[in-house]
Amino acid sequence: MTEKKSKGLDLQWKILIGIVAGIVLGIIVNQTVGPGVNTGFWGIVKTIFKYGGDIFIRLLRMLIVPLVFASIFMAIVNLGDVRTLGRLGGRTVGFYMLTTALAVLAGLIVVNVMNPGIGIDKEALASLNITTEVPAKVSNQGVGDRSAFIIIVDTLVNMIPKNPVKAFATGNILQVIFFTIFLAIFASMVGRDSDELTKVINGLDRIMQAGIMAIMEIAPYAIFMLVTAIFMDLGFAALKALGKYAITVLLGLLIHAVITLPLLVAIFGRYNPIKLFKALSPAIMTAWSTASSAATLPMTMKNLEERAGVDGKIGNFVLPLGATINMDGTALYESVAVIFIA
């Protein structure tokens, strides 16, 4: 399915305008009416905008499970040889482990150079639960109660669904991926007997792609509403108190996004990083405004195939797996947060 050429601005510029306009309007309301406005005209506007943004995110998430199932199934069936799948899977997991390790390394270097915890207002820190939840989560998963080996083994075992229907119903992406890989491998092995099933799933894949195109049409407006509602609530006092910490995290993410990953793209993929950023710009800006790699997955898959020219058989297998297990930003953030709180 090819991307339609529309008149006027490209999608990424429309999304960027929506983000900037949302930030400006949100800050203006925040400063003139006050943070946390819930009554009057702007209270109604904020409520409508929050619902509008939530509907957009729900629409994207609605497509995740059927899209992951259909795209991975068709990618594996089209690969044909199971040995090719094994090589692709091994390289994918190895690459994800490498990028996660490099993200943690970038976070540790930046936090030790910047020292954001020095001179921080402890009352401001205590008022923001978001900064204290991550270390608690990390400590609860440490070696005090269970070894890292047991945690890894548990994760691998829990990937196997006891009930595939329940995995689909609850949106357990890892279990959906495992079942889909299992089903696709054996569909390839039985050959022509699975042709009817393959046709149905291929049709589902095409329907999901059409759904993505429809949802992308409202993305700039939905993102504008989402960003506006967020910045209406933001208080500059708390942001100023933790400004150095925020800068530290953003600097680490910037290093990973514009130095580490582009180098890996150029070295291993032999692809122009600037060209890739341009191709993925709608997905990148959607990810920034929704703060959800899972919600952005449908758009990322579409951009990678249609704008970057990556083989859909590869992207449809690699991306759903990456959106589930390859959390570089989270790994970097947690490494900074642990040192910051300590």
mmCIF file of C-alpha atoms in Angstrom:
data_model
loop_
_atom_site.group_PDB
_atom_site.id
_atom_site.type_symbol
_atom_site.label_atom_id
_atom_site.label_comp_id
_atom_site.label_asym_id
_atom_site.label_seq_id
_atom_site.Cartn_x
_atom_site.Cartn_y
_atom_site.Cartn_z
ATOM 1 C CA MET A 1 0.000 0.000 0.000
ATOM 2 C CA THR A 2 1.553 3.259 -1.089
ATOM 3 C CA GLU A 3 1.280 6.522 0.781
ATOM 4 C CA LYS A 4 -1.096 9.046 -0.724
ATOM 5 C CA LYS A 5 0.419 12.341 -1.780
ATOM 6 C CA SER A 6 -1.730 15.084 -0.324
ATOM 7 C CA LYS A 7 -1.676 18.740 -1.212
ATOM 8 C CA GLY A 8 -0.260 21.221 1.256
ATOM 9 C CA LEU A 9 2.067 20.494 4.140
ATOM 10 C CA ASP A 10 3.461 17.028 4.784
ATOM 11 C CA LEU A 11 2.146 15.178 7.822
ATOM 12 C CA GLN A 12 5.286 15.702 9.918
ATOM 13 C CA TRP A 13 5.020 19.489 9.535
ATOM 14 C CA LYS A 14 1.339 19.441 10.454
ATOM 15 C CA ILE A 15 2.169 17.430 13.576
ATOM 16 C CA LEU A 16 5.027 19.806 14.452
ATOM 17 C CA ILE A 17 2.721 22.809 14.096
ATOM 18 C CA GLY A 18 0.193 21.048 16.335
ATOM 19 C CA ILE A 19 2.848 20.396 18.989
ATOM 20 C CA VAL A 20 4.197 23.968 18.962
ATOM 21 C CA ALA A 21 0.704 25.508 18.947
ATOM 22 C CA GLY A 22 -0.327 23.226 21.814
ATOM 23 C CA ILE A 23 2.712 24.196 23.889
ATOM 24 C CA VAL A 24 2.153 27.922 23.280
ATOM 25 C CA LEU A 25 -1.586 27.855 24.027
ATOM 26 C CA GLY A 26 -1.126 25.613 27.059
ATOM 27 C CA ILE A 27 1.559 27.856 28.568
ATOM 28 C CA ILE A 28 -0.482 31.011 27.912
ATOM 29 C CA VAL A 29 -3.516 29.542 29.689
ATOM 30 C CA ASN A 30 -1.313 28.192 32.483
ATOM 31 C CA GLN A 31 0.207 31.620 33.107
ATOM 32 C CA THR A 32 -2.930 33.739 32.689
ATOM 33 C CA VAL A 33 -5.655 31.557 34.204
ATOM 34 C CA GLY A 34 -3.457 29.468 36.482
ATOM 35 C CA PRO A 35 -2.327 25.829 36.585
ATOM 36 C CA GLY A 36 -4.863 23.101 37.226
ATOM 37 C CA VAL A 37 -7.807 25.083 35.833
ATOM 38 C CA ASN A 38 -10.909 22.879 35.999
ATOM 39 C CA THR A 39 -13.782 25.360 35.898
ATOM 40 C CA GLY A 40 -15.116 27.977 33.534
ATOM 41 C CA PHE A 41 -14.452 28.203 29.806
ATOM 42 C CA TRP A 42 -10.858 26.958 29.894
ATOM 43 C CA GLY A 43 -11.823 24.142 32.223
ATOM 44 C CA ILE A 44 -14.322 22.943 29.620
ATOM 45 C CA VAL A 45 -11.719 23.347 26.854
ATOM 46 C CA LYS A 46 -9.152 21.340 28.818
ATOM 47 C CA THR A 47 -11.661 18.558 29.460
ATOM 48 C CA ILE A 48 -12.629 18.388 25.778
ATOM 49 C CA PHE A 49 -8.979 18.422 24.702
ATOM 50 C CA LYS A 50 -8.073 15.661 27.164
ATOM 51 C CA TYR A 51 -10.889 13.481 25.858
ATOM 52 C CA GLY A 52 -9.896 14.273 22.275
ATOM 53 C CA GLY A 53 -6.287 13.259 22.898
ATOM 54 C CA ASP A 54 -7.377 10.162 24.793
ATOM 55 C CA ILE A 55 -9.621 9.076 21.908
ATOM 56 C CA PHE A 56 -6.679 9.407 19.500
ATOM 57 C CA ILE A 57 -4.391 7.292 21.703
ATOM 58 C CA ARG A 58 -7.136 4.700 22.195
ATOM 59 C CA LEU A 59 -7.656 4.468 18.438
ATOM 60 C CA LEU A 60 -3.947 3.795 17.942
ATOM 61 C CA ARG A 61 -3.820 1.252 20.760
ATOM 62 C CA MET A 62 -6.948 -0.421 19.392
ATOM 63 C CA LEU A 63 -4.950 -1.410 16.313
ATOM 64 C CA ILE A 64 -1.878 -2.703 18.144
ATOM 65 C CA VAL A 65 -2.876 -6.321 18.857
ATOM 66 C CA PRO A 66 -4.481 -7.136 15.476
ATOM 67 C CA LEU A 67 -1.720 -5.253 13.648
ATOM 68 C CA VAL A 68 1.086 -7.031 15.519
ATOM 69 C CA PHE A 69 -0.584 -10.398 14.941
ATOM 70 C CA ALA A 70 -1.248 -9.894 11.233
ATOM 71 C CA SER A 71 2.030 -8.161 10.369
ATOM 72 C CA ILE A 72 4.290 -10.645 12.180
ATOM 73 C CA PHE A 73 2.364 -13.618 10.780
ATOM 74 C CA MET A 74 2.643 -12.352 7.206
ATOM 75 C CA ALA A 75 6.291 -11.360 7.672
ATOM 76 C CA ILE A 76 7.225 -14.881 8.816
ATOM 77 C CA VAL A 77 5.143 -16.613 6.138
ATOM 78 C CA ASN A 78 6.730 -14.420 3.455
ATOM 79 C CA LEU A 79 10.219 -15.152 4.782
ATOM 80 C CA GLY A 80 9.564 -18.778 3.942
ATOM 81 C CA ASP A 81 12.658 -20.421 5.413
ATOM 82 C CA VAL A 82 12.541 -20.948 9.187
ATOM 83 C CA ARG A 83 16.339 -20.675 9.292
ATOM 84 C CA THR A 84 16.056 -17.139 7.926
ATOM 85 C CA LEU A 85 13.688 -16.325 10.783
ATOM 86 C CA GLY A 86 16.180 -17.743 13.294
ATOM 87 C CA ARG A 87 19.005 -15.594 11.952
ATOM 88 C CA LEU A 88 16.792 -12.492 11.882
ATOM 89 C CA GLY A 89 15.535 -13.121 15.423
ATOM 90 C CA GLY A 90 19.039 -13.656 16.787
ATOM 91 C CA ARG A 91 20.377 -10.498 15.178
ATOM 92 C CA THR A 92 17.360 -8.509 16.358
ATOM 93 C CA VAL A 93 17.674 -9.549 20.010
ATOM 94 C CA GLY A 94 21.442 -9.001 19.933
ATOM 95 C CA PHE A 95 21.023 -5.522 18.474
ATOM 96 C CA TYR A 96 18.376 -4.603 21.049
ATOM 97 C CA MET A 97 20.655 -5.721 23.885
ATOM 98 C CA LEU A 98 23.446 -3.556 22.431
ATOM 99 C CA THR A 99 21.305 -0.410 22.128
ATOM 100 C CA THR A 100 19.903 -0.833 25.646
ATOM 101 C CA ALA A 101 23.412 -1.200 27.096
ATOM 102 C CA LEU A 102 24.571 1.908 25.207
ATOM 103 C CA ALA A 103 21.527 3.846 26.467
ATOM 104 C CA VAL A 104 22.323 2.944 30.090
ATOM 105 C CA LEU A 105 25.968 3.895 29.517
ATOM 106 C CA ALA A 106 24.965 7.289 28.086
ATOM 107 C CA GLY A 107 22.678 7.916 31.064
ATOM 108 C CA LEU A 108 25.353 7.026 33.620
ATOM 109 C CA ILE A 109 27.963 9.218 31.934
ATOM 110 C CA VAL A 110 25.663 12.244 31.697
ATOM 111 C CA VAL A 111 24.323 11.978 35.267
ATOM 112 C CA ASN A 112 27.843 11.709 36.702
ATOM 113 C CA VAL A 113 29.067 14.686 34.675
ATOM 114 C CA MET A 114 26.025 16.898 35.350
ATOM 115 C CA ASN A 115 25.436 15.892 39.018
ATOM 116 C CA PRO A 116 21.776 17.055 38.949
ATOM 117 C CA GLY A 117 21.181 16.037 42.578
ATOM 118 C CA ILE A 118 23.533 18.686 43.972
ATOM 119 C CA GLY A 119 21.571 21.595 45.444
ATOM 120 C CA ILE A 120 18.176 20.096 44.638
ATOM 121 C CA ASP A 121 15.228 21.217 46.735
ATOM 122 C CA LYS A 122 14.219 18.083 48.659
ATOM 123 C CA GLU A 123 10.669 19.369 49.155
ATOM 124 C CA ALA A 124 10.277 19.818 45.404
ATOM 125 C CA LEU A 125 11.675 16.345 44.872
ATOM 126 C CA ALA A 126 9.285 14.815 47.399
ATOM 127 C CA SER A 127 6.324 16.526 45.728
ATOM 128 C CA LEU A 128 6.889 14.728 42.430
ATOM 129 C CA ASN A 129 6.094 11.026 42.775
ATOM 130 C CA ILE A 130 7.192 10.319 39.241
ATOM 131 C CA THR A 131 10.855 10.673 40.154
ATOM 132 C CA THR A 132 10.689 8.341 43.117
ATOM 133 C CA GLU A 133 8.681 5.549 41.532
ATOM 134 C CA VAL A 134 11.440 4.379 39.220
ATOM 135 C CA PRO A 135 14.068 3.638 41.889
ATOM 136 C CA ALA A 136 11.432 1.840 43.939
ATOM 137 C CA LYS A 137 10.581 -0.261 40.926
ATOM 138 C CA VAL A 138 14.236 -1.020 40.323
ATOM 139 C CA SER A 139 14.916 -1.923 43.943
ATOM 140 C CA ASN A 140 11.911 -4.235 44.047
ATOM 141 C CA GLN A 141 13.346 -6.145 41.111
ATOM 142 C CA GLY A 142 16.882 -6.338 42.449
ATOM 143 C CA VAL A 143 18.910 -9.314 43.538
ATOM 144 C CA GLY A 144 17.782 -9.035 47.144
ATOM 145 C CA ASP A 145 14.741 -11.239 46.612
ATOM 146 C CA ARG A 146 15.403 -12.865 43.247
ATOM 147 C CA SER A 147 18.459 -13.199 41.061
ATOM 148 C CA ALA A 148 18.614 -11.556 37.648
ATOM 149 C CA PHE A 149 18.786 -15.037 36.130
ATOM 150 C CA ILE A 150 15.456 -16.043 37.702
ATOM 151 C CA ILE A 151 13.840 -12.796 36.541
ATOM 152 C CA ILE A 152 15.013 -13.424 32.972
ATOM 153 C CA VAL A 153 13.838 -17.046 33.050
ATOM 154 C CA ASP A 154 10.441 -15.992 34.448
ATOM 155 C CA THR A 155 10.071 -13.430 31.679
ATOM 156 C CA LEU A 156 10.869 -16.006 29.010
ATOM 157 C CA VAL A 157 8.495 -18.591 30.505
ATOM 158 C CA ASN A 158 5.695 -16.030 30.857
ATOM 159 C CA MET A 159 5.998 -15.251 27.147
ATOM 160 C CA ILE A 160 4.258 -18.581 26.490
ATOM 161 C CA PRO A 161 0.501 -17.978 26.833
ATOM 162 C CA LYS A 162 -1.584 -20.516 28.727
ATOM 163 C CA ASN A 163 -4.562 -19.176 26.811
ATOM 164 C CA PRO A 164 -3.889 -17.338 23.508
ATOM 165 C CA VAL A 165 -7.390 -15.851 23.533
ATOM 166 C CA LYS A 166 -6.722 -14.287 26.943
ATOM 167 C CA ALA A 167 -3.385 -12.933 25.686
ATOM 168 C CA PHE A 168 -5.206 -11.185 22.824
ATOM 169 C CA ALA A 169 -8.008 -9.953 25.096
ATOM 170 C CA THR A 170 -5.655 -8.471 27.707
ATOM 171 C CA GLY A 171 -3.224 -7.040 25.153
ATOM 172 C CA ASN A 172 -0.214 -9.015 26.402
ATOM 173 C CA ILE A 173 2.016 -8.188 23.438
ATOM 174 C CA LEU A 174 4.863 -10.562 24.324
ATOM 175 C CA GLN A 175 2.468 -13.501 24.505
ATOM 176 C CA VAL A 176 0.724 -12.397 21.309
ATOM 177 C CA ILE A 177 4.105 -12.251 19.547
ATOM 178 C CA PHE A 178 5.095 -15.720 20.797
ATOM 179 C CA PHE A 179 1.796 -17.285 19.705
ATOM 180 C CA THR A 180 1.937 -15.525 16.332
ATOM 181 C CA ILE A 181 5.488 -16.746 15.661
ATOM 182 C CA PHE A 182 4.468 -20.272 16.695
ATOM 183 C CA LEU A 183 1.387 -20.194 14.446
ATOM 184 C CA ALA A 184 3.225 -18.699 11.452
ATOM 185 C CA ILE A 185 6.096 -21.203 11.608
ATOM 186 C CA PHE A 186 3.751 -24.163 11.521
ATOM 187 C CA ALA A 187 1.562 -22.514 8.882
ATOM 188 C CA SER A 188 4.672 -22.329 6.696
ATOM 189 C CA MET A 189 5.470 -25.978 7.422
ATOM 190 C CA VAL A 190 2.052 -27.334 6.403
ATOM 191 C CA GLY A 191 2.221 -25.465 3.104
ATOM 192 C CA ARG A 192 -0.891 -25.141 0.939
ATOM 193 C CA ASP A 193 -3.208 -26.398 3.680
ATOM 194 C CA SER A 194 -2.779 -23.046 5.424
ATOM 195 C CA ASP A 195 -3.468 -20.922 2.330
ATOM 196 C CA GLU A 196 -7.000 -19.967 3.393
ATOM 197 C CA LEU A 197 -5.832 -18.880 6.849
ATOM 198 C CA THR A 198 -3.005 -16.877 5.282
ATOM 199 C CA LYS A 199 -5.452 -15.102 2.953
ATOM 200 C CA VAL A 200 -7.671 -14.124 5.885
ATOM 201 C CA ILE A 201 -4.748 -12.796 7.943
ATOM 202 C CA ASN A 202 -3.339 -10.972 4.913
ATOM 203 C CA GLY A 203 -6.731 -9.293 4.529
ATOM 204 C CA LEU A 204 -6.663 -8.325 8.209
ATOM 205 C CA ASP A 205 -3.190 -6.842 7.713
ATOM 206 C CA ARG A 206 -4.398 -4.693 4.807
ATOM 207 C CA ILE A 207 -7.450 -3.555 6.793
ATOM 208 C CA MET A 208 -5.250 -2.503 9.718
ATOM 209 C CA GLN A 209 -2.981 -0.547 7.360
ATOM 210 C CA ALA A 210 -6.040 1.253 5.969
ATOM 211 C CA GLY A 211 -7.114 2.033 9.537
ATOM 212 C CA ILE A 212 -3.710 3.544 10.263
ATOM 213 C CA MET A 213 -3.981 5.828 7.239
ATOM 214 C CA ALA A 214 -7.389 7.050 8.404
ATOM 215 C CA ILE A 215 -6.225 7.729 11.973
ATOM 216 C CA MET A 216 -3.113 9.556 10.737
ATOM 217 C CA GLU A 217 -5.373 12.136 9.079
ATOM 218 C CA ILE A 218 -6.536 13.378 12.496
ATOM 219 C CA ALA A 219 -3.115 13.062 14.171
ATOM 220 C CA PRO A 220 -2.100 16.779 13.978
ATOM 221 C CA TYR A 221 -5.379 17.952 15.539
ATOM 222 C CA ALA A 222 -5.458 15.248 18.207
ATOM 223 C CA ILE A 223 -1.830 15.899 19.144
ATOM 224 C CA PHE A 224 -2.561 19.633 19.389
ATOM 225 C CA MET A 225 -5.362 18.911 21.884
ATOM 226 C CA LEU A 226 -3.225 16.429 23.820
ATOM 227 C CA VAL A 227 -0.234 18.773 24.157
ATOM 228 C CA THR A 228 -2.409 21.789 25.014
ATOM 229 C CA ALA A 229 -4.123 19.920 27.866
ATOM 230 C CA ILE A 230 -0.769 18.743 29.228
ATOM 231 C CA PHE A 231 0.793 22.215 29.253
ATOM 232 C CA MET A 232 -2.318 23.748 30.810
ATOM 233 C CA ASP A 233 -1.540 21.670 33.905
ATOM 234 C CA LEU A 234 2.252 22.071 33.985
ATOM 235 C CA GLY A 235 3.548 24.273 36.803
ATOM 236 C CA PHE A 236 6.778 26.134 36.070
ATOM 237 C CA ALA A 237 7.781 26.140 39.743
ATOM 238 C CA ALA A 238 8.191 22.365 39.865
ATOM 239 C CA LEU A 239 9.889 22.313 36.472
ATOM 240 C CA LYS A 240 12.321 25.022 37.563
ATOM 241 C CA ALA A 241 13.170 23.168 40.780
ATOM 242 C CA LEU A 242 14.035 20.041 38.804
ATOM 243 C CA GLY A 243 15.341 21.842 35.734
ATOM 244 C CA LYS A 244 18.865 20.416 35.960
ATOM 245 C CA TYR A 245 17.516 16.893 36.355
ATOM 246 C CA ALA A 246 15.238 17.329 33.320
ATOM 247 C CA ILE A 247 18.130 18.727 31.286
ATOM 248 C CA THR A 248 20.280 15.751 32.319
ATOM 249 C CA VAL A 249 17.686 13.230 31.147
ATOM 250 C CA LEU A 250 17.029 15.131 27.916
ATOM 251 C CA LEU A 251 20.763 15.432 27.222
ATOM 252 C CA GLY A 252 21.205 11.694 27.683
ATOM 253 C CA LEU A 253 18.263 10.979 25.381
ATOM 254 C CA LEU A 254 19.612 13.462 22.842
ATOM 255 C CA ILE A 255 23.038 11.796 22.829
ATOM 256 C CA HIS A 256 21.448 8.386 22.346
ATOM 257 C CA ALA A 257 19.031 9.595 19.651
ATOM 258 C CA VAL A 258 21.285 11.805 17.525
ATOM 259 C CA ILE A 259 24.715 10.225 18.073
ATOM 260 C CA THR A 260 24.536 6.591 19.219
ATOM 261 C CA LEU A 261 21.604 5.313 17.153
ATOM 262 C CA PRO A 262 22.543 7.182 13.932
ATOM 263 C CA LEU A 263 26.065 5.737 14.167
ATOM 264 C CA LEU A 264 24.606 2.240 14.523
ATOM 265 C CA VAL A 265 22.307 2.887 11.555
ATOM 266 C CA ALA A 266 25.241 4.038 9.421
ATOM 267 C CA ILE A 267 27.591 1.235 10.528
ATOM 268 C CA PHE A 268 25.275 -1.776 10.619
ATOM 269 C CA GLY A 269 22.449 -0.670 8.336
ATOM 270 C CA ARG A 270 24.545 1.348 5.881
ATOM 271 C CA TYR A 271 21.662 3.787 5.690
ATOM 272 C CA ASN A 272 21.765 7.588 5.798
ATOM 273 C CA PRO A 273 20.637 8.540 9.361
ATOM 274 C CA ILE A 274 19.353 11.949 8.231
ATOM 275 C CA LYS A 275 17.213 10.300 5.569
ATOM 276 C CA LEU A 276 15.882 7.873 8.184
ATOM 277 C CA PHE A 277 15.018 10.669 10.645
ATOM 278 C CA LYS A 278 13.150 12.503 7.893
ATOM 279 C CA ALA A 279 11.231 9.366 6.937
ATOM 280 C CA LEU A 280 10.277 8.598 10.543
ATOM 281 C CA SER A 281 9.572 12.207 11.590
ATOM 282 C CA PRO A 282 5.751 11.761 11.826
ATOM 283 C CA ALA A 283 6.200 8.722 14.081
ATOM 284 C CA ILE A 284 8.907 10.445 16.151
ATOM 285 C CA MET A 285 6.747 13.502 16.828
ATOM 286 C CA THR A 286 3.725 11.334 17.611
ATOM 287 C CA ALA A 287 5.837 9.333 20.074
ATOM 288 C CA TRP A 288 7.013 12.547 21.735
ATOM 289 C CA SER A 289 3.492 13.883 22.195
ATOM 290 C CA THR A 290 1.853 10.606 23.290
ATOM 291 C CA ALA A 291 4.828 9.284 25.334
ATOM 292 C CA SER A 292 3.943 5.779 24.156
ATOM 293 C CA SER A 293 6.012 3.617 21.822
ATOM 294 C CA ALA A 294 3.173 1.092 21.723
ATOM 295 C CA ALA A 295 0.601 3.689 20.667
ATOM 296 C CA THR A 296 3.009 4.937 17.990
ATOM 297 C CA LEU A 297 3.783 1.443 16.669
ATOM 298 C CA PRO A 298 1.223 1.463 13.816
ATOM 299 C CA MET A 299 2.539 4.778 12.494
ATOM 300 C CA THR A 300 6.175 3.666 12.899
ATOM 301 C CA MET A 301 5.544 0.508 10.870
ATOM 302 C CA LYS A 302 3.852 2.498 8.126
ATOM 303 C CA ASN A 303 6.576 5.173 7.980
ATOM 304 C CA LEU A 304 9.404 2.646 7.954
ATOM 305 C CA GLU A 305 8.011 0.704 5.013
ATOM 306 C CA GLU A 306 6.497 3.482 2.910
ATOM 307 C CA ARG A 307 8.783 6.437 3.661
ATOM 308 C CA ALA A 308 12.105 4.742 4.489
ATOM 309 C CA GLY A 309 11.745 1.889 2.009
ATOM 310 C CA VAL A 310 12.519 -0.881 4.509
ATOM 311 C CA ASP A 311 11.273 -4.333 3.516
ATOM 312 C CA GLY A 312 7.923 -4.870 5.226
ATOM 313 C CA LYS A 313 8.816 -8.505 5.945
ATOM 314 C CA ILE A 314 11.678 -7.278 8.134
ATOM 315 C CA GLY A 315 10.036 -4.240 9.707
ATOM 316 C CA ASN A 316 6.801 -6.045 10.531
ATOM 317 C CA PHE A 317 8.744 -8.620 12.534
ATOM 318 C CA VAL A 318 11.354 -6.385 14.174
ATOM 319 C CA LEU A 319 9.252 -3.362 15.207
ATOM 320 C CA PRO A 320 6.555 -5.050 17.350
ATOM 321 C CA LEU A 321 9.289 -6.933 19.185
ATOM 322 C CA GLY A 322 11.269 -3.732 19.706
ATOM 323 C CA ALA A 323 8.262 -1.775 20.979
ATOM 324 C CA THR A 324 7.846 -4.446 23.663
ATOM 325 C CA ILE A 325 11.363 -5.325 24.830
ATOM 326 C CA ASN A 326 13.670 -2.592 23.514
ATOM 327 C CA MET A 327 13.001 0.289 25.929
ATOM 328 C CA ASP A 328 16.187 2.348 25.498
ATOM 329 C CA GLY A 329 14.615 5.562 26.784
ATOM 330 C CA THR A 330 13.265 3.848 29.892
ATOM 331 C CA ALA A 331 16.625 2.198 30.575
ATOM 332 C CA LEU A 332 18.422 5.543 30.248
ATOM 333 C CA TYR A 333 15.867 7.357 32.403
ATOM 334 C CA GLU A 334 16.032 4.743 35.154
ATOM 335 C CA SER A 335 19.844 4.821 35.256
ATOM 336 C CA VAL A 336 19.742 8.617 35.667
ATOM 337 C CA ALA A 337 16.907 8.500 38.228
ATOM 338 C CA VAL A 338 18.650 5.956 40.462
ATOM 339 C CA ILE A 339 21.827 8.072 40.700
ATOM 340 C CA PHE A 340 19.796 11.282 41.057
ATOM 341 C CA ILE A 341 17.722 10.014 43.999
ATOM 342 C CA ALA A 342 20.726 8.399 45.649
#
